[in-house]
Coordinates of C-alpha atoms in Angstrom, one line a residue:
X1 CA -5.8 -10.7 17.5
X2 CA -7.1 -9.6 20.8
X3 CA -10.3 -9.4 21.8
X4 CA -12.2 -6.4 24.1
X5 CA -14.6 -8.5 26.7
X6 CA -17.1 -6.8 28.8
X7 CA -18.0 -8.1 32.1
X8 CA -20.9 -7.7 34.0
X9 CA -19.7 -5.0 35.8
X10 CA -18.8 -3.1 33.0
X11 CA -15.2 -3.7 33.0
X12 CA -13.2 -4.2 30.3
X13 CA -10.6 -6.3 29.9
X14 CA -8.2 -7.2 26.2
X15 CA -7.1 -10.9 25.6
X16 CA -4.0 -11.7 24.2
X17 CA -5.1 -14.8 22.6
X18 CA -4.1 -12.8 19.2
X19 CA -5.5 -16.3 17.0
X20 CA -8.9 -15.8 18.1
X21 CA -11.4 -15.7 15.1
X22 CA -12.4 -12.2 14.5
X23 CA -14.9 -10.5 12.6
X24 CA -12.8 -8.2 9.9
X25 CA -15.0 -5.7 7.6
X26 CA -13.0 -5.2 4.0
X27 CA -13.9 -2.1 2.2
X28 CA -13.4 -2.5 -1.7
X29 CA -12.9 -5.3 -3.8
X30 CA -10.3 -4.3 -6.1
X31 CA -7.1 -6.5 -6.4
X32 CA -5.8 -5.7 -2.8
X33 CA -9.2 -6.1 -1.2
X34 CA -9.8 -9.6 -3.1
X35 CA -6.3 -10.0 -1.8
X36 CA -7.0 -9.9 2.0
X37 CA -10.4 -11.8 1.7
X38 CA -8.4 -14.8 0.4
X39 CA -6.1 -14.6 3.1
X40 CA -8.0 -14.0 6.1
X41 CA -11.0 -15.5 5.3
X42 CA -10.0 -19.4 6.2
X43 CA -9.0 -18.1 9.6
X44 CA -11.8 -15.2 10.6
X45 CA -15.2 -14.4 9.7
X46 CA -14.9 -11.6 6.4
X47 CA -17.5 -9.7 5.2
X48 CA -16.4 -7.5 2.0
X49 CA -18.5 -4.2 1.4
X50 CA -18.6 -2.4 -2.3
X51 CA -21.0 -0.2 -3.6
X52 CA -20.3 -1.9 -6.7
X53 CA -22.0 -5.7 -7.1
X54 CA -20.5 -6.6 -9.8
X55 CA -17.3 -6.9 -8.3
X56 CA -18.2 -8.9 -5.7
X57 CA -18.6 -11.5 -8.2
X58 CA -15.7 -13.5 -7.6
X59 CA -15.4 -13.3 -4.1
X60 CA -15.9 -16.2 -2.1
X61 CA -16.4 -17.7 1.8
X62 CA -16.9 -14.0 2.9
X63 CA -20.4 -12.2 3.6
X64 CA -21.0 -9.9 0.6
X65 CA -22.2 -5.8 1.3
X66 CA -22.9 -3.3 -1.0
X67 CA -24.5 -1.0 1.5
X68 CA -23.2 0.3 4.6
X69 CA -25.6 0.0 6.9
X70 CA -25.6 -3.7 6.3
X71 CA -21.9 -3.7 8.6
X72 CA -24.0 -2.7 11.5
X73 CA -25.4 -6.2 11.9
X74 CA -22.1 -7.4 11.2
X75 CA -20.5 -5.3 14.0
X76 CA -16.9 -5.7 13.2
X77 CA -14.2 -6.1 15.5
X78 CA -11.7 -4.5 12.7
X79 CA -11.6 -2.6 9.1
X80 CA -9.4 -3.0 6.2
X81 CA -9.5 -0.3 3.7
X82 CA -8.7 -1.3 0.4
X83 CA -10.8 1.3 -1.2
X84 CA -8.8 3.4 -3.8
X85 CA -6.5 5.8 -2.4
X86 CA -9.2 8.4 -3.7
X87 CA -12.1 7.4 -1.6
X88 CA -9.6 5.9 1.3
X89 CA -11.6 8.2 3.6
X90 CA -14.9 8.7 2.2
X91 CA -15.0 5.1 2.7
X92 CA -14.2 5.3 6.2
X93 CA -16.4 8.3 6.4
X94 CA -19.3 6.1 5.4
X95 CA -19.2 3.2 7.9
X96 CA -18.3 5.1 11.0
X97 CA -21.8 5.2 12.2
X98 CA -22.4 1.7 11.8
X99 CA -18.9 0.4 13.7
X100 CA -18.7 -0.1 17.3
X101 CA -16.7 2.1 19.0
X102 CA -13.9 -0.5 20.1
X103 CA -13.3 -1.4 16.3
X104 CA -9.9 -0.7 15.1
X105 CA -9.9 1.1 11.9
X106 CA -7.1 0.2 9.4
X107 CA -5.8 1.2 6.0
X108 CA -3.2 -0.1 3.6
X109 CA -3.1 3.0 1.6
X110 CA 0.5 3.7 -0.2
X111 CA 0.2 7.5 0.5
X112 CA -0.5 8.5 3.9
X113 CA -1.4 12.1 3.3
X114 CA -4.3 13.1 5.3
X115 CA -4.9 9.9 7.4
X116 CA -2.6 10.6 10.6
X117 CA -5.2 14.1 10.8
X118 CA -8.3 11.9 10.1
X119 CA -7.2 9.1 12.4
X120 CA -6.3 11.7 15.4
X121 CA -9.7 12.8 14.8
X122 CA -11.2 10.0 16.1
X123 CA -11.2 8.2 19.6
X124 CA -11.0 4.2 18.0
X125 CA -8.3 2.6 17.7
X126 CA -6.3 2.7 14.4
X127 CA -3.5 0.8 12.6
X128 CA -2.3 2.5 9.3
X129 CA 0.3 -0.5 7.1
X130 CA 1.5 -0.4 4.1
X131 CA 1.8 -4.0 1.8
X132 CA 5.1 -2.8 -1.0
X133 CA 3.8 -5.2 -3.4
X134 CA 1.2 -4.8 -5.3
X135 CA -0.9 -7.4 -7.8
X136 CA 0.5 -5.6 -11.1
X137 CA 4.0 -7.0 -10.4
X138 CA 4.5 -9.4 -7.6
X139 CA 3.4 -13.0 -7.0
X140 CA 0.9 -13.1 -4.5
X141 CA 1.6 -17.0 -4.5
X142 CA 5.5 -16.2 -3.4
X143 CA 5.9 -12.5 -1.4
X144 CA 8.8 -13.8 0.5
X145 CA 11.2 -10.8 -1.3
X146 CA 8.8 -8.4 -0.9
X147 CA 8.3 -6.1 2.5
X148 CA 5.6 -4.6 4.2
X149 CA 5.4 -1.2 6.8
X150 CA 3.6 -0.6 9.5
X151 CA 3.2 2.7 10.9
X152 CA 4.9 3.2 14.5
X153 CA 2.5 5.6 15.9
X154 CA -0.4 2.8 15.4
X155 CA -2.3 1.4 18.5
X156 CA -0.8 -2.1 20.0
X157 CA -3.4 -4.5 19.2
X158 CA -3.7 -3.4 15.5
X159 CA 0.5 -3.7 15.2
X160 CA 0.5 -7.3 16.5
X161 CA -2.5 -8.7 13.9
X162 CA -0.6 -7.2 10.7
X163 CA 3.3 -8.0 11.8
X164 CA 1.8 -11.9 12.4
X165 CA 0.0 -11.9 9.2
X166 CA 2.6 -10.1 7.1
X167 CA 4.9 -12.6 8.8
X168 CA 2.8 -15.3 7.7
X169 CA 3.0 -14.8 4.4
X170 CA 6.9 -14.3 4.4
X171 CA 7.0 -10.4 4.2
X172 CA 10.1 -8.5 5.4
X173 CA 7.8 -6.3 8.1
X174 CA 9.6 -2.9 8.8
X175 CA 8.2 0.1 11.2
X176 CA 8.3 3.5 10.2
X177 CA 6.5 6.8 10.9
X178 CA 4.3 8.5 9.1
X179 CA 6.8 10.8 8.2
X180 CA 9.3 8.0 7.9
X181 CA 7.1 6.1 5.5
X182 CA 6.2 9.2 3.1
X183 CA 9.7 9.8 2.4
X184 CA 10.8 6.2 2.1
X185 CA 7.8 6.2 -0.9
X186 CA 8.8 9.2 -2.3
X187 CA 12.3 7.1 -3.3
X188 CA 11.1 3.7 -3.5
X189 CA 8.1 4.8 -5.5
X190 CA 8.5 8.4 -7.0
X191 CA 12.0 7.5 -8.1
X192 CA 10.7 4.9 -10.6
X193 CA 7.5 5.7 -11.7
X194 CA 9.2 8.9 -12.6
X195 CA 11.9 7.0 -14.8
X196 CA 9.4 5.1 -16.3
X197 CA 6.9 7.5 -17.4
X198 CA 9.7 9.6 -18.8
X199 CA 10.9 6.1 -20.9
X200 CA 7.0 5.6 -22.2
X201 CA 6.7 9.1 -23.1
X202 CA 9.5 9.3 -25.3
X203 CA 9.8 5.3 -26.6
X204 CA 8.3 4.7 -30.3
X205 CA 7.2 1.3 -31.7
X206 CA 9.8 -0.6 -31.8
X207 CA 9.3 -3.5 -35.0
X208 CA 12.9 -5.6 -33.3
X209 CA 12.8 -4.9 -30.2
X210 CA 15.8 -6.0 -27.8
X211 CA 15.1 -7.6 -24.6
X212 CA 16.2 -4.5 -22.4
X213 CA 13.8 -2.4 -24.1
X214 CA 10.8 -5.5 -23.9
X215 CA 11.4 -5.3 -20.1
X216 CA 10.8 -1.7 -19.8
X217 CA 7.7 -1.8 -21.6
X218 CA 6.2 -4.6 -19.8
X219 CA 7.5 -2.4 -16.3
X220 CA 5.3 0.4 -18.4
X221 CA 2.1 -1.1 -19.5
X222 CA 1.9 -2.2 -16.2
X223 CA 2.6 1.3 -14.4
X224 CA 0.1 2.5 -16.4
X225 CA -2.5 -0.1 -15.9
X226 CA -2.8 1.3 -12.5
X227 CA -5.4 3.8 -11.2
X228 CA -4.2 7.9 -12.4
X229 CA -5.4 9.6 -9.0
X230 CA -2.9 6.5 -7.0
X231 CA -0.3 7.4 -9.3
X232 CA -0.9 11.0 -9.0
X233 CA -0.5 10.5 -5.7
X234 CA 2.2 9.4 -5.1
X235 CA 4.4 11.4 -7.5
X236 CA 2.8 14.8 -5.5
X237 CA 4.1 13.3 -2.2
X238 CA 5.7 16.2 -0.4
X239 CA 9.1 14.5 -0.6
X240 CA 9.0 13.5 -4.2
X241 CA 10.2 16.9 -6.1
X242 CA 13.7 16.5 -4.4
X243 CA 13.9 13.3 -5.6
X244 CA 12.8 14.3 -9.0
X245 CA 15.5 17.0 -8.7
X246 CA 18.2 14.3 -8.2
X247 CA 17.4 12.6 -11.4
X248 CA 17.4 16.1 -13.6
X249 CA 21.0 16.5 -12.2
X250 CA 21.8 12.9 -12.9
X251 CA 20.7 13.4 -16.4
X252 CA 22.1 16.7 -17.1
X253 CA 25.5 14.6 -15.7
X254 CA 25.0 11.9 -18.4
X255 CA 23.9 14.4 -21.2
X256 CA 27.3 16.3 -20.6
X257 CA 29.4 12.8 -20.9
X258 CA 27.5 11.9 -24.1
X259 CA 28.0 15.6 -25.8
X260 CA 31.5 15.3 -24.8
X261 CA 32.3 11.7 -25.8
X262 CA 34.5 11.7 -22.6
X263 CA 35.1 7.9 -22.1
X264 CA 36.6 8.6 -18.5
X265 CA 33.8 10.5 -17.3
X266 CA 32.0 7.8 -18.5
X267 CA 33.6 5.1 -16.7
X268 CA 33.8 7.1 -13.8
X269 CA 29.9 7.3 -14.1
X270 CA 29.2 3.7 -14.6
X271 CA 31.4 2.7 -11.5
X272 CA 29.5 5.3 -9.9
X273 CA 26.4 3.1 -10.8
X274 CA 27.6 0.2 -10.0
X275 CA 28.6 1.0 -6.3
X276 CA 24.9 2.0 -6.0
X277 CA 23.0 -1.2 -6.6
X278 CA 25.9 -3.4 -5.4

C-alpha cells in the first residue's frame, strides 16, 4: 500500500512501495472482521475496535479497542468496516474525529445504499469492496472459486491494496460501480435468498428426507443464521422487485405446465433451464 510522507517543507509526496507495513484500524469483530485480522495481521500492524469485549476474545496478534478514542493513538493509515451493515456508518461516524485526515476509509458492506452519499461527503480518501463469500458458506481456507468487487469510483491507492490482497488469496477481483454493483446483488443475492426463503416457509418436517431436499435445508438454516437487518437489506435493494417479478412469472409458467400436465411444455421448460446454467 502506499504511504503519504511529509517533508520538511510541507510537501507531500505518495510511495508506491504498496508492501510497506501499514497501520489498518478494523471496526467489528464479527466473522468478516475476525476474517481480515487473520489475514492482514502477519503483514501490517491491526488494531481491531468493538464496543463489545467479549468478542474480542479470540482475536489474536492485533491491538484490541473497545473505545474509539483509543484509534487516536493508533493513528491509522486505513479502515476496514466490518461492522454490520446496520451500524456500517454509525461506525464510521464514531471514529472520524480520531482518524487523520489522509486515512483512507473502507467498507466491505454487501449493500451500498447510502455510502457513495456519505463517502462524497467527506474530503479522505475512500475505497468501497465487496468480498462475495461469506463465512456461512465458503471456505475461507480455499476462496479460489469465489470473487470479490471493488467499486470503480474508489480512490487509486485504496483499489491497488484490496485487488493485491484479494488476488492473494485467489479471488476472481471484478470492478463495478456503485450502480453496477447494486444491481449485480440484486441477481446474485436477491434472486436466491428469495427462492430460498420461499422453500423454508412452505417445507414441513420431513422424517426421510431425500438428499435434494437435505441440501436445501442446510442452504436454509444457514440463510437464516445470518443477521435479519443484512438480509433485509439486501432483498429492499432498489433493483430486487424486478427480479422478484421474474420469478412470479417463472412460477406462474411452471404452475400452468403442472395444471395442464402438458409434457411438451414441460420439456420445452426444462431445456429452457438447462441452457441457463450451462
Amino acid at each position: 500500500m502506499g504511504c503519504v510522507h511529509q517533508s520538511r517543507d510541507g510537501a507531500r509526496t505518495v510511495s508506491t512501495n504498496y508492501q510497506l507495513k501499514m497501520k489498518i484500524l478494523i471496526l467489528g469483530a464479527g466473522k468478516m472482521g475476525s476474517f481480515f485480522a487473520d489475514v492482514l495481521s502477519f503483514d501490517h500492524e491491526v488494531a481491531v475496535l468493538d464496543t463489545d469485549p467479549r468478542q474480542l476474545r479470540f482475536i489474536y496478534n492485533t491491538l484490541r479497542m473497545t473505545k474509539p478514542e483509543e484509534v487516536q493513538d493508533f493513528a491509522p493509515e486505513l479502515v476496514i468496516n466490518c461492522a454490520t451493515l446496520k451500524y456500517t456508518i454509525e461506525a464510521f461516524q464514531a471514529v472520524l474525529p480520531y482518524l487523520p485526515q489522509t486515512c483512507i476509509l473502507s467498507d466491505i458492506a454487501s449493500v451500498k445504499t447510502g455510502l457513495e452519499e456519505f463517502y462524497r461527503e467527506r474530503t479522505r480518501p475512500y475505497v468501497s469492496t465487496h468480498p462475495m463469500f461469506g463465512p456461512t458458506f465458503a471456505s475461507l481456507n480455499d476462496l479460489s472459486s469465489q470473487s470479490a468487487i471493488i467499486i470503480s469510483e474508489s480512490s487509486h491507492l485504496g483499489k491497488v491494496f484490496f485487488r493485491d490482497m484479494y488476488q492473494k488469496l485467489k479471488l476472481s477481483v471484478f470492478e463495478y460501480s456503485f450502480r453496477e454493483h447494486d444491481e449485480t446483488i440484486a441477481y446474485s443475492l436477491s434472486i436466491p435468498f428469495a427462492s430460498t426463503l420461499v422453500f423454508a416457509s412452505v417445507m414441513k418436517h420431513q422424517d426421510a428426507p431425500g438428499t435434494t431436499f437435505k441440501r436445501h435445508m442446510n442452504i436454509a438454516k444457514g440463510l437464516l443464521s445470518e443477521d435479519d437487518f443484512l438480509l433485509t437489506e439486501i432483498l429492499f435493494n432498489p433493483y430486487t422487485p424486478e427480479q422478484l417479478i421474474k420469478i412470479r412469472e417463472k412460477l406462474k409458467e411452471l404452475l400452468a405446465i403442472v395444471d395442464e400436465k402438458d409434457s411438451e411444455k414441460m420439456t420445452e421448460f426444462l431445456t429452457e433451464v438447462r441452457e441457463n446454467i450451462r
